[in-house]
Amino acid sequence: MPVKVVIPTPLRQYTGKKDSVEIEARTVGEALAGLTSRYSDLRKHLYNEEGKLRSFVNVYVNDEDIRFLQRDQTPLTETDVISIVPSIAGGSMIRCICS
Amino acid sequence: MAIQLNAQQLQSIRSHAEREYPNECCGVLLGRADGAVKEVSEVVPLKNLRLDSARAQELLPLEDPGRESEKNRFLIDPLEQMMVEKDARSRELDVLGYYHSHPDHPARPSIYDRDHAWPWYSYIILSVERGKAAEMTSWVLSEDRAHFDPELMKP
Ligand SMILES: [Zn+2]
């Protein structure tokens, strides 16, 4: 069963410019695994070295954060839309790292 | 790439930052990217979720809440951001980047900025000195995530 995954602008360079991708999956975990195996360059931006989703990557099924559903195990139906939403955070402090 | 903002858009960033001083402000830049230039068509101020510390802590915990606060950190609510992005897409606009202020700090990215940055987006930083808008700069994360490169801001 294909579900739609919406790709945010900064990650489209790794999905051949596509702004959404159809993936065969029954759970969120399967959808993300399918996505990163098709587009392997996406992996380093979504997962850390331990293979966990980075803390500033948010995944939504429709309008629900998977952290408040069943995370990777969240079941999907055909009409579900998965969105990858980067947390935007930052701040001023001390050391400058400009090039 | 370069990013293009008109005088009115620059002014709305400055006013937002002065209004929020001494806290950090943040917002999103919408528009269209064609080849070499990101052309901004809308500057949308967003809420700094750090001001709602319980919810912010749940979404992206601060490592050292004693030294980090809404004064030197910002966080955009991902749900609000998703709504803005959806609305932008329906009008055939894209998110081109984000802006935030550095109250009483230079307009240079911090390590924290880098560790939470995404490739391709423009990160505009506005320094606010004693309540007055000062230098404004724009930055893009390098491909290896190691540093930011300065980005040209065009009128
Ligand atoms: Zn910053």
Tab-separated table of C-alpha atoms and ligand atoms in Angstrom:
chain	number	residue	atom	x	y	z
A	1	MET	CA	0.000	0.000	0.000
A	2	PRO	CA	1.613	3.269	-1.064
A	3	VAL	CA	1.612	6.258	1.284
A	4	LYS	CA	2.696	9.788	0.493
A	5	VAL	CA	5.771	11.287	2.179
A	6	VAL	CA	6.156	15.069	1.904
A	7	ILE	CA	9.792	16.201	1.540
A	8	PRO	CA	10.812	19.628	2.911
A	9	THR	CA	12.725	21.978	0.575
A	10	PRO	CA	16.246	21.468	1.983
A	11	LEU	CA	16.010	17.697	1.520
A	12	ARG	CA	14.667	17.721	-2.044
A	13	GLN	CA	18.201	17.844	-3.397
A	14	TYR	CA	18.487	14.230	-2.170
A	15	THR	CA	15.195	13.036	-3.702
A	16	GLY	CA	15.802	14.123	-7.277
A	17	LYS	CA	13.947	17.430	-6.649
A	18	LYS	CA	10.714	15.609	-5.786
A	19	ASP	CA	8.567	17.386	-3.184
A	20	SER	CA	6.715	14.200	-2.304
A	21	VAL	CA	7.409	10.506	-2.711
A	22	GLU	CA	5.154	7.443	-2.690
A	23	ILE	CA	6.426	4.578	-0.540
A	24	GLU	CA	5.017	1.105	0.107
A	25	ALA	CA	4.578	0.833	3.864
A	26	ARG	CA	2.268	-0.335	6.625
A	27	THR	CA	3.947	1.631	9.439
A	28	VAL	CA	5.848	4.902	9.798
A	29	GLY	CA	9.038	2.913	10.442
A	30	GLU	CA	8.640	1.036	7.163
A	31	ALA	CA	7.936	4.253	5.282
A	32	LEU	CA	11.086	5.956	6.578
A	33	ALA	CA	13.186	2.838	5.970
A	34	GLY	CA	11.828	2.630	2.422
A	35	LEU	CA	12.506	6.305	1.835
A	36	THR	CA	16.103	6.237	3.082
A	37	SER	CA	16.926	3.049	1.196
A	38	ARG	CA	15.648	4.596	-2.043
A	39	TYR	CA	17.430	7.904	-1.339
A	40	SER	CA	20.443	6.940	0.754
A	41	ASP	CA	21.872	10.491	0.985
A	42	LEU	CA	18.875	11.438	3.096
A	43	ARG	CA	19.994	9.152	5.868
A	44	LYS	CA	22.628	11.386	7.469
A	45	HIS	CA	20.199	14.272	7.753
A	46	LEU	CA	17.440	12.186	9.346
A	47	TYR	CA	19.338	9.708	11.519
A	48	ASN	CA	22.264	10.041	13.911
A	49	GLU	CA	25.212	7.649	14.138
A	50	GLU	CA	23.231	5.258	16.353
A	51	GLY	CA	20.507	4.982	13.730
A	52	LYS	CA	18.013	7.004	15.782
A	53	LEU	CA	15.963	9.847	14.318
A	54	ARG	CA	17.767	13.109	15.080
A	55	SER	CA	16.215	15.089	17.907
A	56	PHE	CA	15.392	17.976	15.571
A	57	VAL	CA	13.616	15.844	12.967
A	58	ASN	CA	9.859	15.745	13.481
A	59	VAL	CA	7.655	13.247	11.717
A	60	TYR	CA	3.941	13.861	11.374
A	61	VAL	CA	1.189	11.562	10.180
A	62	ASN	CA	-1.353	14.033	8.859
A	63	ASP	CA	-1.339	16.607	11.691
A	64	GLU	CA	-0.145	14.291	14.473
A	65	ASP	CA	3.409	14.105	15.780
A	66	ILE	CA	4.444	10.398	15.811
A	67	ARG	CA	5.964	10.961	19.277
A	68	PHE	CA	2.375	11.238	20.529
A	69	LEU	CA	1.193	8.280	18.424
A	70	GLN	CA	3.112	4.992	18.344
A	71	ARG	CA	6.371	6.398	16.937
A	72	ASP	CA	7.882	3.967	14.365
A	73	GLN	CA	5.090	1.487	14.995
A	74	THR	CA	2.356	3.958	14.037
A	75	PRO	CA	0.130	2.119	11.539
A	76	LEU	CA	-0.712	3.765	8.227
A	77	THR	CA	-3.683	3.725	5.925
A	78	GLU	CA	-3.655	4.587	2.256
A	79	THR	CA	-4.866	8.155	2.655
A	80	ASP	CA	-2.273	9.055	5.304
A	81	VAL	CA	0.293	11.699	4.501
A	82	ILE	CA	3.639	11.633	6.278
A	83	SER	CA	5.460	14.943	6.667
A	84	ILE	CA	9.083	15.351	7.653
A	85	VAL	CA	9.302	18.674	9.468
A	86	PRO	CA	12.710	19.977	10.500
A	87	SER	CA	12.721	21.652	13.915
A	88	ILE	CA	14.041	25.114	13.446
A	89	ALA	CA	16.087	26.127	16.443
A	90	GLY	CA	19.076	28.272	17.161
A	91	GLY	CA	20.491	30.866	19.419
A	92	SER	CA	23.208	33.312	20.175
A	93	MET	CA	26.044	32.245	22.360
A	94	ILE	CA	29.690	32.797	22.863
A	95	ARG	CA	31.763	31.263	20.113
A	96	CYS	CA	31.471	32.272	16.502
A	97	ILE	CA	31.962	29.557	13.902
A	98	CYS	CA	31.720	31.589	10.739
A	99	SER	CA	34.098	30.478	8.019
B	1	MET	CA	23.142	31.410	-4.167
B	2	ALA	CA	22.080	34.818	-2.966
B	3	ILE	CA	18.957	35.915	-1.140
B	4	GLN	CA	16.933	38.900	-2.221
B	5	LEU	CA	14.829	41.009	0.164
B	6	ASN	CA	13.369	44.460	-0.415
B	7	ALA	CA	13.645	47.392	2.014
B	8	GLN	CA	10.206	46.796	3.493
B	9	GLN	CA	10.989	43.124	4.217
B	10	LEU	CA	14.276	44.046	5.889
B	11	GLN	CA	12.431	46.614	7.971
B	12	SER	CA	9.838	44.093	9.129
B	13	ILE	CA	12.627	41.804	10.394
B	14	ARG	CA	14.230	44.746	12.237
B	15	SER	CA	10.951	45.839	13.821
B	16	HIS	CA	10.128	42.296	14.933
B	17	ALA	CA	13.550	41.898	16.559
B	18	GLU	CA	13.325	45.255	18.362
B	19	ARG	CA	9.827	44.451	19.589
B	20	GLU	CA	10.976	41.130	21.102
B	21	TYR	CA	14.187	42.455	22.639
B	22	PRO	CA	15.693	41.316	25.029
B	23	ASN	CA	14.316	37.949	23.869
B	24	GLU	CA	15.233	36.299	20.596
B	25	CYS	CA	12.720	36.558	17.806
B	26	CYS	CA	12.337	34.231	14.844
B	27	GLY	CA	10.419	33.973	11.612
B	28	VAL	CA	10.243	32.363	8.210
B	29	LEU	CA	11.084	33.593	4.710
B	30	LEU	CA	8.765	32.497	1.918
B	31	GLY	CA	9.279	32.963	-1.784
B	32	ARG	CA	10.660	31.301	-4.875
B	33	ALA	CA	14.123	30.010	-5.655
B	34	ASP	CA	15.185	30.150	-9.255
B	35	GLY	CA	18.693	28.939	-9.956
B	36	ALA	CA	21.023	31.447	-8.354
B	37	VAL	CA	18.672	33.660	-6.335
B	38	LYS	CA	16.187	33.026	-3.562
B	39	GLU	CA	13.604	35.727	-4.039
B	40	VAL	CA	11.705	36.478	-0.829
B	41	SER	CA	8.080	37.449	-1.246
B	42	GLU	CA	6.885	37.227	2.371
B	43	VAL	CA	8.461	37.600	5.797
B	44	VAL	CA	6.332	35.822	8.406
B	45	PRO	CA	7.061	36.385	12.112
B	46	LEU	CA	6.641	33.228	14.200
B	47	LYS	CA	6.333	32.635	17.911
B	48	ASN	CA	9.487	31.718	19.820
B	49	LEU	CA	8.364	28.491	21.459
B	50	ARG	CA	11.155	28.794	24.046
B	51	LEU	CA	8.830	31.279	25.737
B	52	ASP	CA	6.578	28.254	26.433
B	53	SER	CA	9.302	26.361	28.236
B	54	ALA	CA	7.395	23.201	29.176
B	55	ARG	CA	6.346	22.482	25.612
B	56	ALA	CA	9.720	23.511	24.193
B	57	GLN	CA	11.509	21.217	26.607
B	58	GLU	CA	9.292	18.330	25.476
B	59	LEU	CA	10.036	18.942	21.791
B	60	LEU	CA	13.743	19.760	21.888
B	61	PRO	CA	15.254	19.726	25.375
B	62	LEU	CA	17.916	22.254	26.289
B	63	GLU	CA	21.085	20.641	27.531
B	64	ASP	CA	21.824	23.310	30.082
B	65	PRO	CA	18.634	25.189	31.030
B	66	GLY	CA	20.630	27.210	33.560
B	67	ARG	CA	22.616	28.956	30.831
B	68	GLU	CA	20.187	28.578	27.971
B	69	SER	CA	16.819	30.305	27.874
B	70	GLU	CA	14.421	32.213	25.631
B	71	LYS	CA	16.934	35.062	25.703
B	72	ASN	CA	19.594	33.107	23.861
B	73	ARG	CA	17.635	30.289	22.250
B	74	PHE	CA	14.745	30.047	19.897
B	75	LEU	CA	12.599	27.177	18.718
B	76	ILE	CA	9.815	27.247	16.184
B	77	ASP	CA	6.761	25.105	16.856
B	78	PRO	CA	6.973	22.347	14.212
B	79	LEU	CA	3.187	22.237	13.941
B	80	GLU	CA	2.982	25.983	13.300
B	81	GLN	CA	5.809	25.598	10.831
B	82	MET	CA	4.061	22.746	9.032
B	83	MET	CA	0.920	24.885	8.721
B	84	VAL	CA	2.914	27.806	7.311
B	85	GLU	CA	4.642	25.454	4.877
B	86	LYS	CA	1.358	23.898	3.749
B	87	ASP	CA	-0.190	27.298	3.234
B	88	ALA	CA	2.893	28.441	1.299
B	89	ARG	CA	2.766	25.380	-0.964
B	90	SER	CA	-0.883	25.989	-1.737
B	91	ARG	CA	0.211	29.395	-3.064
B	92	GLU	CA	3.204	27.890	-4.910
B	93	LEU	CA	5.710	29.438	-2.533
B	94	ASP	CA	8.533	27.651	-0.760
B	95	VAL	CA	10.240	28.095	2.573
B	96	LEU	CA	13.559	29.696	1.627
B	97	GLY	CA	14.960	30.085	5.100
B	98	TYR	CA	14.538	31.558	8.542
B	99	TYR	CA	15.598	34.618	10.476
B	100	HIS	CA	16.361	35.119	14.131
B	101	SER	CA	17.853	37.794	16.323
B	102	HIS	CA	20.939	37.831	18.528
B	103	PRO	CA	20.183	40.237	21.379
B	104	ASP	CA	23.451	41.927	22.377
B	105	HIS	CA	25.481	39.417	20.382
B	106	PRO	CA	27.124	39.764	16.971
B	107	ALA	CA	25.306	38.682	13.800
B	108	ARG	CA	27.400	35.511	13.564
B	109	PRO	CA	26.094	31.935	13.806
B	110	SER	CA	26.715	30.093	17.068
B	111	ILE	CA	27.697	26.436	17.400
B	112	TYR	CA	24.144	25.796	18.538
B	113	ASP	CA	22.880	27.395	15.308
B	114	ARG	CA	25.094	25.099	13.276
B	115	ASP	CA	24.135	21.933	15.131
B	116	HIS	CA	20.456	22.594	14.427
B	117	ALA	CA	20.759	23.855	10.878
B	118	TRP	CA	19.609	22.309	7.632
B	119	PRO	CA	21.351	22.482	4.279
B	120	TRP	CA	20.141	24.866	1.578
B	121	TYR	CA	18.052	27.158	3.832
B	122	SER	CA	19.149	30.755	4.330
B	123	TYR	CA	19.704	31.660	7.968
B	124	ILE	CA	19.427	35.394	8.454
B	125	ILE	CA	20.813	36.699	11.749
B	126	LEU	CA	20.134	40.185	13.052
B	127	SER	CA	22.147	41.590	15.889
B	128	VAL	CA	20.161	43.805	18.288
B	129	GLU	CA	22.316	46.070	20.436
B	130	ARG	CA	20.639	47.558	23.493
B	131	GLY	CA	17.268	47.313	21.790
B	132	LYS	CA	18.335	48.760	18.420
B	133	ALA	CA	18.622	46.662	15.259
B	134	ALA	CA	22.242	46.514	14.101
B	135	GLU	CA	24.078	44.299	11.606
B	136	MET	CA	22.149	41.749	9.516
B	137	THR	CA	23.852	38.781	7.807
B	138	SER	CA	22.772	35.633	5.968
B	139	TRP	CA	24.356	32.166	6.154
B	140	VAL	CA	24.071	28.755	4.501
B	141	LEU	CA	25.239	25.491	6.101
B	142	SER	CA	28.090	23.768	4.301
B	143	GLU	CA	27.401	20.344	2.773
B	144	ASP	CA	29.484	18.500	5.409
B	145	ARG	CA	27.602	20.319	8.221
B	146	ALA	CA	30.924	21.656	9.560
B	147	HIS	CA	30.436	25.407	9.142
B	148	PHE	CA	28.313	28.177	7.691
B	149	ASP	CA	29.199	30.073	4.540
B	150	PRO	CA	28.163	33.712	4.275
B	151	GLU	CA	25.438	34.355	1.738
B	152	LEU	CA	25.047	37.513	-0.314
B	153	MET	CA	21.975	39.613	0.546
B	154	LYS	CA	20.651	41.487	-2.468
B	155	PRO	CA	18.293	44.459	-2.392
C	1	ZN	ZN	21.791	32.287	16.417
